[in-house]
GROMACS .gro file of N, CA, C and O in nm:
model
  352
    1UNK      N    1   1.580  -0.511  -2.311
    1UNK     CA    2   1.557  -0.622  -2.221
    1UNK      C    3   1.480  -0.573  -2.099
    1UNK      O    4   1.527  -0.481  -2.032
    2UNK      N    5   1.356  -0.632  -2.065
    2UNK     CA    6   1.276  -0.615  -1.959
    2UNK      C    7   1.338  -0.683  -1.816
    2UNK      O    8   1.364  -0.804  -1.812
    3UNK      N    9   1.357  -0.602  -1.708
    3UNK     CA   10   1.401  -0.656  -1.569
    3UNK      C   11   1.272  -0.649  -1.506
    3UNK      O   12   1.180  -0.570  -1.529
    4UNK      N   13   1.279  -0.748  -1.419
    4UNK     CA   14   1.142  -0.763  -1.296
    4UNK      C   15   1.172  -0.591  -1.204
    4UNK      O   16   1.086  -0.520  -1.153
    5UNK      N   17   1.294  -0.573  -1.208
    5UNK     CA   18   1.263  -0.458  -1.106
    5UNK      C   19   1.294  -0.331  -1.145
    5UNK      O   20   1.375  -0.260  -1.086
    6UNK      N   21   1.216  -0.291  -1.271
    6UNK     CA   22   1.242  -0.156  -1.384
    6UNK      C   23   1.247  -0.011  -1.259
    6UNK      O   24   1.316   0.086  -1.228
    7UNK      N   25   1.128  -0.077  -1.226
    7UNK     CA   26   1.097   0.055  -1.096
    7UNK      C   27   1.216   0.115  -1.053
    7UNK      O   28   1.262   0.229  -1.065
    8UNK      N   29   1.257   0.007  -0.995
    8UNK     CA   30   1.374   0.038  -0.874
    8UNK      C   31   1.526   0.059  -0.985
    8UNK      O   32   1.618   0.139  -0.966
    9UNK      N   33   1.515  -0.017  -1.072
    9UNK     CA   34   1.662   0.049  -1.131
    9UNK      C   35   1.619   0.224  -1.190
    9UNK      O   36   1.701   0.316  -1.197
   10UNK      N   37   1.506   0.232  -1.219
   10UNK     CA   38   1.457   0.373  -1.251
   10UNK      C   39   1.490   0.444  -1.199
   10UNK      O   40   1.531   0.551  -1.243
   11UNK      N   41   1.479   0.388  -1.014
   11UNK     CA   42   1.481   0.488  -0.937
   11UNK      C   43   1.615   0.543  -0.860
   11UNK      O   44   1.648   0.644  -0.798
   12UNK      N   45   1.684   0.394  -0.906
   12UNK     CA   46   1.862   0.407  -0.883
   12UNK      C   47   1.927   0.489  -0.988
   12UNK      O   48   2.036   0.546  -0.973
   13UNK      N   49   1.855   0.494  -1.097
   13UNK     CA   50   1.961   0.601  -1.178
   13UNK      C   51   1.905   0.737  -1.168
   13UNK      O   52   1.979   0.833  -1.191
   14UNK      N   53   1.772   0.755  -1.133
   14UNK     CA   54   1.784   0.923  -1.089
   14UNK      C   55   1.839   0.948  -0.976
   14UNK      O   56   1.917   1.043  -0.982
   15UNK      N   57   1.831   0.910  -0.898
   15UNK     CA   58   1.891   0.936  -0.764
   15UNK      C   59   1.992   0.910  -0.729
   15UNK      O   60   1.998   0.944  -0.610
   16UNK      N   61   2.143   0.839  -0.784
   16UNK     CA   62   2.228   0.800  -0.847
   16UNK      C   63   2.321   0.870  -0.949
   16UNK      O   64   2.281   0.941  -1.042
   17UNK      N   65   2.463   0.839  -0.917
   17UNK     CA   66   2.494   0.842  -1.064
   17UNK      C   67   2.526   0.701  -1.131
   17UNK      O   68   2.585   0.695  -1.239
   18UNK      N   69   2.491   0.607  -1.073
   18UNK     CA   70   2.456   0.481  -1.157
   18UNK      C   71   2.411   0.461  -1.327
   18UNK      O   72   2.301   0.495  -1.371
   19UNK      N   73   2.489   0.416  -1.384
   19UNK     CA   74   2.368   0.378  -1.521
   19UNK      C   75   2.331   0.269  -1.497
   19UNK      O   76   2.380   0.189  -1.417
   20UNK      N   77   2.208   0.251  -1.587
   20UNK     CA   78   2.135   0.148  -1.605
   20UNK      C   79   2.121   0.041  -1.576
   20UNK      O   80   2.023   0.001  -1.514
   21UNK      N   81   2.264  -0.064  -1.635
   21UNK     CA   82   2.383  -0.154  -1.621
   21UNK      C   83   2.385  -0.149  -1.475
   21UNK      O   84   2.331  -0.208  -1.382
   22UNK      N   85   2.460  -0.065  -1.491
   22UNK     CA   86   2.512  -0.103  -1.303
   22UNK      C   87   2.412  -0.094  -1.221
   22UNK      O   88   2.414  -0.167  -1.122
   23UNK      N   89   2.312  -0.011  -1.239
   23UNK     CA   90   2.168  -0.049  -1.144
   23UNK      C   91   2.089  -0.183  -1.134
   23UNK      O   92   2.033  -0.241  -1.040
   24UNK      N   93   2.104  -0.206  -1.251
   24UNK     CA   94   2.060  -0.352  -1.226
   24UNK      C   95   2.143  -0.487  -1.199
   24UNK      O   96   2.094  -0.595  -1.164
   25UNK      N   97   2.281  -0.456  -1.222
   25UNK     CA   98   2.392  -0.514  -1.168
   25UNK      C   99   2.377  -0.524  -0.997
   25UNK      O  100   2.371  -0.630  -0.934
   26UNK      N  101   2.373  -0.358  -0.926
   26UNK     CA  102   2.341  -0.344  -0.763
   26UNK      C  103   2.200  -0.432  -0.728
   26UNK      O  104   2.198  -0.528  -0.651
   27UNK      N  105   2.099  -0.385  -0.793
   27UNK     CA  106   1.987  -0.500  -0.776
   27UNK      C  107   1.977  -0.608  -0.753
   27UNK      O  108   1.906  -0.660  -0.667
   28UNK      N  109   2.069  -0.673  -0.854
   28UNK     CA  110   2.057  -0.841  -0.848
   28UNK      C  111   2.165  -0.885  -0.750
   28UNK      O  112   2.148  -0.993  -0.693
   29UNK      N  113   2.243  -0.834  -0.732
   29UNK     CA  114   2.373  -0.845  -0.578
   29UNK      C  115   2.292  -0.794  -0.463
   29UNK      O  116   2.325  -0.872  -0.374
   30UNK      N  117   2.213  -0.718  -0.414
   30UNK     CA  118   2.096  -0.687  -0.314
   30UNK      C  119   2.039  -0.803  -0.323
   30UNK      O  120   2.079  -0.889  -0.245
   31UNK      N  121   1.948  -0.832  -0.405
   31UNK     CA  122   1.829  -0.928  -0.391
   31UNK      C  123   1.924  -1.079  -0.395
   31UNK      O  124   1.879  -1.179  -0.340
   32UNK      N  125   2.044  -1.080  -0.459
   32UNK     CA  126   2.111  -1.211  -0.385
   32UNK      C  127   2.129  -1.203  -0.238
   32UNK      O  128   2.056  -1.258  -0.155
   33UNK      N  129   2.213  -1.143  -0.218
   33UNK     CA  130   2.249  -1.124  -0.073
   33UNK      C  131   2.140  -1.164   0.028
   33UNK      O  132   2.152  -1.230   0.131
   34UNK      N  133   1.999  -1.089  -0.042
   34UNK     CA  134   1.914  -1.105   0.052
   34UNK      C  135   1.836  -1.233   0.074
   34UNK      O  136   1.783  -1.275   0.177
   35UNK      N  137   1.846  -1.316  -0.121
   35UNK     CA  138   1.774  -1.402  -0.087
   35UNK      C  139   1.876  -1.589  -0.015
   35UNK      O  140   1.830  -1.702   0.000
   36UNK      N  141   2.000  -1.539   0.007
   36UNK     CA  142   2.048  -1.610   0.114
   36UNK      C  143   1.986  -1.674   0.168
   36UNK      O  144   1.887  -1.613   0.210
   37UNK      N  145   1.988  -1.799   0.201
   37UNK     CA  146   1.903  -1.915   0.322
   37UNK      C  147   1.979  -1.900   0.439
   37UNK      O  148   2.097  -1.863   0.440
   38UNK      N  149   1.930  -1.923   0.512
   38UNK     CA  150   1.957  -1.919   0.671
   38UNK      C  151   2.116  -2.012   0.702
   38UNK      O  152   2.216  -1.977   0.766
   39UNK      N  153   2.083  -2.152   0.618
   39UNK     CA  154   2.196  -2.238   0.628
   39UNK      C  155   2.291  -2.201   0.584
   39UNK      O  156   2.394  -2.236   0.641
   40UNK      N  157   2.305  -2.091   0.429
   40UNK     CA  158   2.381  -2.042   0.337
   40UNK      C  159   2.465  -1.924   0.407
   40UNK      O  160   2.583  -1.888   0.399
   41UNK      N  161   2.360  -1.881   0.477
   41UNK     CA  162   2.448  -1.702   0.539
   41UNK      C  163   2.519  -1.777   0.695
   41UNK      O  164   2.580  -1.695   0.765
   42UNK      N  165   2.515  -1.893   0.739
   42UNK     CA  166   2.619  -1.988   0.859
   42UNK      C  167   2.687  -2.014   0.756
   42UNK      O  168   2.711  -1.915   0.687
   43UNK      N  169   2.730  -2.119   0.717
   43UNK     CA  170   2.828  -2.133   0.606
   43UNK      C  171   2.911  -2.038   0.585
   43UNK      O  172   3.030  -2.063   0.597
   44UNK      N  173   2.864  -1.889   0.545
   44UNK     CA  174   2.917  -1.809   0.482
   44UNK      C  175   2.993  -1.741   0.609
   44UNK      O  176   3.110  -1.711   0.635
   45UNK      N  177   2.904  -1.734   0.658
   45UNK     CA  178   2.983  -1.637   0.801
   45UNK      C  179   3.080  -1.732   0.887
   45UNK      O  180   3.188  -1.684   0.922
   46UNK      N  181   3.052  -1.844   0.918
   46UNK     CA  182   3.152  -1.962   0.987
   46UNK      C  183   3.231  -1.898   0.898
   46UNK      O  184   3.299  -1.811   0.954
   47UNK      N  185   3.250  -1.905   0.784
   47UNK     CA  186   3.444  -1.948   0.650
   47UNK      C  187   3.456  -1.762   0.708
   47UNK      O  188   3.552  -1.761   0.786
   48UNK      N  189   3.409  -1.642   0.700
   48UNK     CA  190   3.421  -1.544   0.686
   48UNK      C  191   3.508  -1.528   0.824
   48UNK      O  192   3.628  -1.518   0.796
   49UNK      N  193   3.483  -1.524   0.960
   49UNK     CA  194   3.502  -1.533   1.087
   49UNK      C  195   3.608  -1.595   1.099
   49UNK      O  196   3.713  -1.540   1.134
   50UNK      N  197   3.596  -1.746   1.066
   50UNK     CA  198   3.711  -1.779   1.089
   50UNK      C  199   3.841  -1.798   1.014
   50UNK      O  200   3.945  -1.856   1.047
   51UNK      N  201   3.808  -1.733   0.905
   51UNK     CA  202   3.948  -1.661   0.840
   51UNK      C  203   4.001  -1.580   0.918
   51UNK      O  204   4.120  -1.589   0.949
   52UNK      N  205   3.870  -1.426   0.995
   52UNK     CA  206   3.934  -1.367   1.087
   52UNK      C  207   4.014  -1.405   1.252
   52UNK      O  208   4.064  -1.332   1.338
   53UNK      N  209   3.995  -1.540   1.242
   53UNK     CA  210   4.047  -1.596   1.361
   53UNK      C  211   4.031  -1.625   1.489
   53UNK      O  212   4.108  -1.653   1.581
   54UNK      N  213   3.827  -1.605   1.470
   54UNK     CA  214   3.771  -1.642   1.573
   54UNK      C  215   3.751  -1.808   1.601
   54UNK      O  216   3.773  -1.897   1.518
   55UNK      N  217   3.707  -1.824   1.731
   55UNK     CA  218   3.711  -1.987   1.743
   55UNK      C  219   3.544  -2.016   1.752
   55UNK      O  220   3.443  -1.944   1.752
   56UNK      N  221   3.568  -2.139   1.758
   56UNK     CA  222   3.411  -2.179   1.717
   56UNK      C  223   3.321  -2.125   1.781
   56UNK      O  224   3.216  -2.096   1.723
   57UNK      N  225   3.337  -2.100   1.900
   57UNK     CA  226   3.282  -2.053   2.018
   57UNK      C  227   3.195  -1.919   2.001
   57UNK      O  228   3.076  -1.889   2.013
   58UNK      N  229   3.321  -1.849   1.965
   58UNK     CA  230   3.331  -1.711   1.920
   58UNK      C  231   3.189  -1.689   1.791
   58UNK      O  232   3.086  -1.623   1.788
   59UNK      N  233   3.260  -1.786   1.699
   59UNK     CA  234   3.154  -1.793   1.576
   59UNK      C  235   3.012  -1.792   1.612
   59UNK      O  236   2.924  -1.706   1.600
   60UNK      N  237   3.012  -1.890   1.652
   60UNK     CA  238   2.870  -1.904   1.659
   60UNK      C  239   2.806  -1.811   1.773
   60UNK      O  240   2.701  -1.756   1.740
   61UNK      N  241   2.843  -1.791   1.873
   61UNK     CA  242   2.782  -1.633   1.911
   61UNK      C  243   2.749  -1.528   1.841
   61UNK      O  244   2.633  -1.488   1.845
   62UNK      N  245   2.815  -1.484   1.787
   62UNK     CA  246   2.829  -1.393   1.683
   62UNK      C  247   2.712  -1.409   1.559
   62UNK      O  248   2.648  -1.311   1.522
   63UNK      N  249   2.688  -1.583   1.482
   63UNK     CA  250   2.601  -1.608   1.422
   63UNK      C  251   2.488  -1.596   1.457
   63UNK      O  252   2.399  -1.571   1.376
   64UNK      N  253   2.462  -1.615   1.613
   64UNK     CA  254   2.315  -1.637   1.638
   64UNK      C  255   2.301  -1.530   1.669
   64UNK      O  256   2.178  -1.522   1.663
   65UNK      N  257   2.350  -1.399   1.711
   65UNK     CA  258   2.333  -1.263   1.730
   65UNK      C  259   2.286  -1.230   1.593
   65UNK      O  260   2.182  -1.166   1.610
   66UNK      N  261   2.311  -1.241   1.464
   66UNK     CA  262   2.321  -1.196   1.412
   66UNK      C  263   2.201  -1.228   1.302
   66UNK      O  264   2.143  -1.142   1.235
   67UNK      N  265   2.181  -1.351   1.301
   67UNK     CA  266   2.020  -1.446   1.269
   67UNK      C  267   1.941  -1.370   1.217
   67UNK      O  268   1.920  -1.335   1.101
   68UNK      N  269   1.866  -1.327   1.387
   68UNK     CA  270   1.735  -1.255   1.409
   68UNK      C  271   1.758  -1.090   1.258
   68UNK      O  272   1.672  -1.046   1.181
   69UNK      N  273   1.894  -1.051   1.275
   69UNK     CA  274   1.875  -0.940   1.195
   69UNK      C  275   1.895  -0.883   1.041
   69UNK      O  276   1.909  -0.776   0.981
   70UNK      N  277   1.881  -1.098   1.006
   70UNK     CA  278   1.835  -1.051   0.870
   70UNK      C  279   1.711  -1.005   0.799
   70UNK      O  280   1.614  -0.981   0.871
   71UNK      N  281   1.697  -0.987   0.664
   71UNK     CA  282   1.612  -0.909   0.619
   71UNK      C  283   1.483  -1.011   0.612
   71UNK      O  284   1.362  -0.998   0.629
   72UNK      N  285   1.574  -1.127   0.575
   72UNK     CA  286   1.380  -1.241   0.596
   72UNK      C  287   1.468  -1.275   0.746
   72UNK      O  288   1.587  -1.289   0.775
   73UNK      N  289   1.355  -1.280   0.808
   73UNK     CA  290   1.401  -1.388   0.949
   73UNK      C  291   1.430  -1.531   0.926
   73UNK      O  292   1.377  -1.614   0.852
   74UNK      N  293   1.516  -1.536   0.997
   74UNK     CA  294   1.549  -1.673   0.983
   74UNK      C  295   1.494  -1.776   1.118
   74UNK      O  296   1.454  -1.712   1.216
   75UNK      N  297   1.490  -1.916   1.128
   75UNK     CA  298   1.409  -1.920   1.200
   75UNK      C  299   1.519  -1.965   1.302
   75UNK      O  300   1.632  -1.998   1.263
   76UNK      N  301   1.485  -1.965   1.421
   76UNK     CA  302   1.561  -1.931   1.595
   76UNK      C  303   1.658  -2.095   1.598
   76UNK      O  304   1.618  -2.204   1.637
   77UNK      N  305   1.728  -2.076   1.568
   77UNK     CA  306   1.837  -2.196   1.576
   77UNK      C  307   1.924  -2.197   1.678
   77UNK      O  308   1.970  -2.085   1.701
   78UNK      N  309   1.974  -2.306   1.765
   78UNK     CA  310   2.030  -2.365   1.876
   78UNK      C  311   2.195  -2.335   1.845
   78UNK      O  312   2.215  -2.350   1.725
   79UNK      N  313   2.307  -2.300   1.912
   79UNK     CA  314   2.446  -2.288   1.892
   79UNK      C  315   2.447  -2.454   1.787
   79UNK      O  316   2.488  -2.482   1.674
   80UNK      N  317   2.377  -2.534   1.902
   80UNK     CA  318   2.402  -2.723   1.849
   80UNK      C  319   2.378  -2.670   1.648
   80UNK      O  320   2.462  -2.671   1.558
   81UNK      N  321   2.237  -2.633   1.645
   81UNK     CA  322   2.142  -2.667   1.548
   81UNK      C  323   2.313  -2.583   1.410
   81UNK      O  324   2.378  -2.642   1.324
   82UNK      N  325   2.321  -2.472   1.446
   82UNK     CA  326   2.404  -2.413   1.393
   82UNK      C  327   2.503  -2.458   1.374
   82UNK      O  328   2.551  -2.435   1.263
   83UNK      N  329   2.593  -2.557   1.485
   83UNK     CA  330   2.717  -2.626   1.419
   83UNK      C  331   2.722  -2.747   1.317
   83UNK      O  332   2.811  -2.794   1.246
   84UNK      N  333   2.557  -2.784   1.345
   84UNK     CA  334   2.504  -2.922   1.292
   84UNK      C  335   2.495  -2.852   1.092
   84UNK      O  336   2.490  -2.933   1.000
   85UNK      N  337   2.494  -2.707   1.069
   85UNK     CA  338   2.461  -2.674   0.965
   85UNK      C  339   2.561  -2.677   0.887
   85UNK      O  340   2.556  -2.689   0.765
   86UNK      N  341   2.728  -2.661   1.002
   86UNK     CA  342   2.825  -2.626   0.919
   86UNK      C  343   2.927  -2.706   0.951
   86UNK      O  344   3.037  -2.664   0.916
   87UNK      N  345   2.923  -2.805   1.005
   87UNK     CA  346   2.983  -2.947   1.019
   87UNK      C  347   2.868  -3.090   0.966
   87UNK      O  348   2.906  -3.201   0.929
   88UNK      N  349   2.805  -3.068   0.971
   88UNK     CA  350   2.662  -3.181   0.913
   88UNK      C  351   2.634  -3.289   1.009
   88UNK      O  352   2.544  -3.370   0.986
   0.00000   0.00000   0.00000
C-alpha cells in the first residue's frame, strides 16, 4: 500500500525504532492534529481546560495566547469571537 508520505515514514523508521505501521500510524495523528481548524482546536481546548477547572475567563486567555502558535496560523480572533465559537 502506497502512503502520500513514504518519505517521511522512511525517514521515521531509520531514525527510529518505529516500524512501518506505527510510522505511518505517528504521521497521520501529526498531520491530524495539525490539520485542526482554528474553531476545532477552541472547542477542543475550552472541554480540555475546563475539565481542568479553569473558568471561562481563564480559558479563553489561555486560548488566544495560544492561537498565534499553531502550526497553520490561525486567524486573530476576539475573547467575544472565541466564546461565539464555543457557545454559538
Amino acid at each position: 500500500m502506497r502512503h502520500h508520505h513514504e518519505d517521511l515514514i522512511a525517514h521515521l523508521t531509520r531514525t527510529t525504532p518505529l516500524g512501518e505501521g506505527e510510522a505511518a500510524r505517528v504521521v497521520a495523528d501529526v498531520l491530524s492534529y495539525f490539520g485542526e481548524s482554528a474553531e476545532d482546536f477552541v472547542r477542543r481546548r475550552h472541554t480540555e481546560l475546563q475539565a481542568r477547572g479553569l473558568t471561562n475567563d481563564q480559558i479563553f486567555q489561555v486560548v488566544a495566547a495560544e492561537l498565534p502558535l499553531r502550526r497553520v496560523s490561525a486567524p486573530d480572533l476576539s475573547l467575544r469571537q472565541l466564546r461565539r465559537i464555543v457557545y454559538g
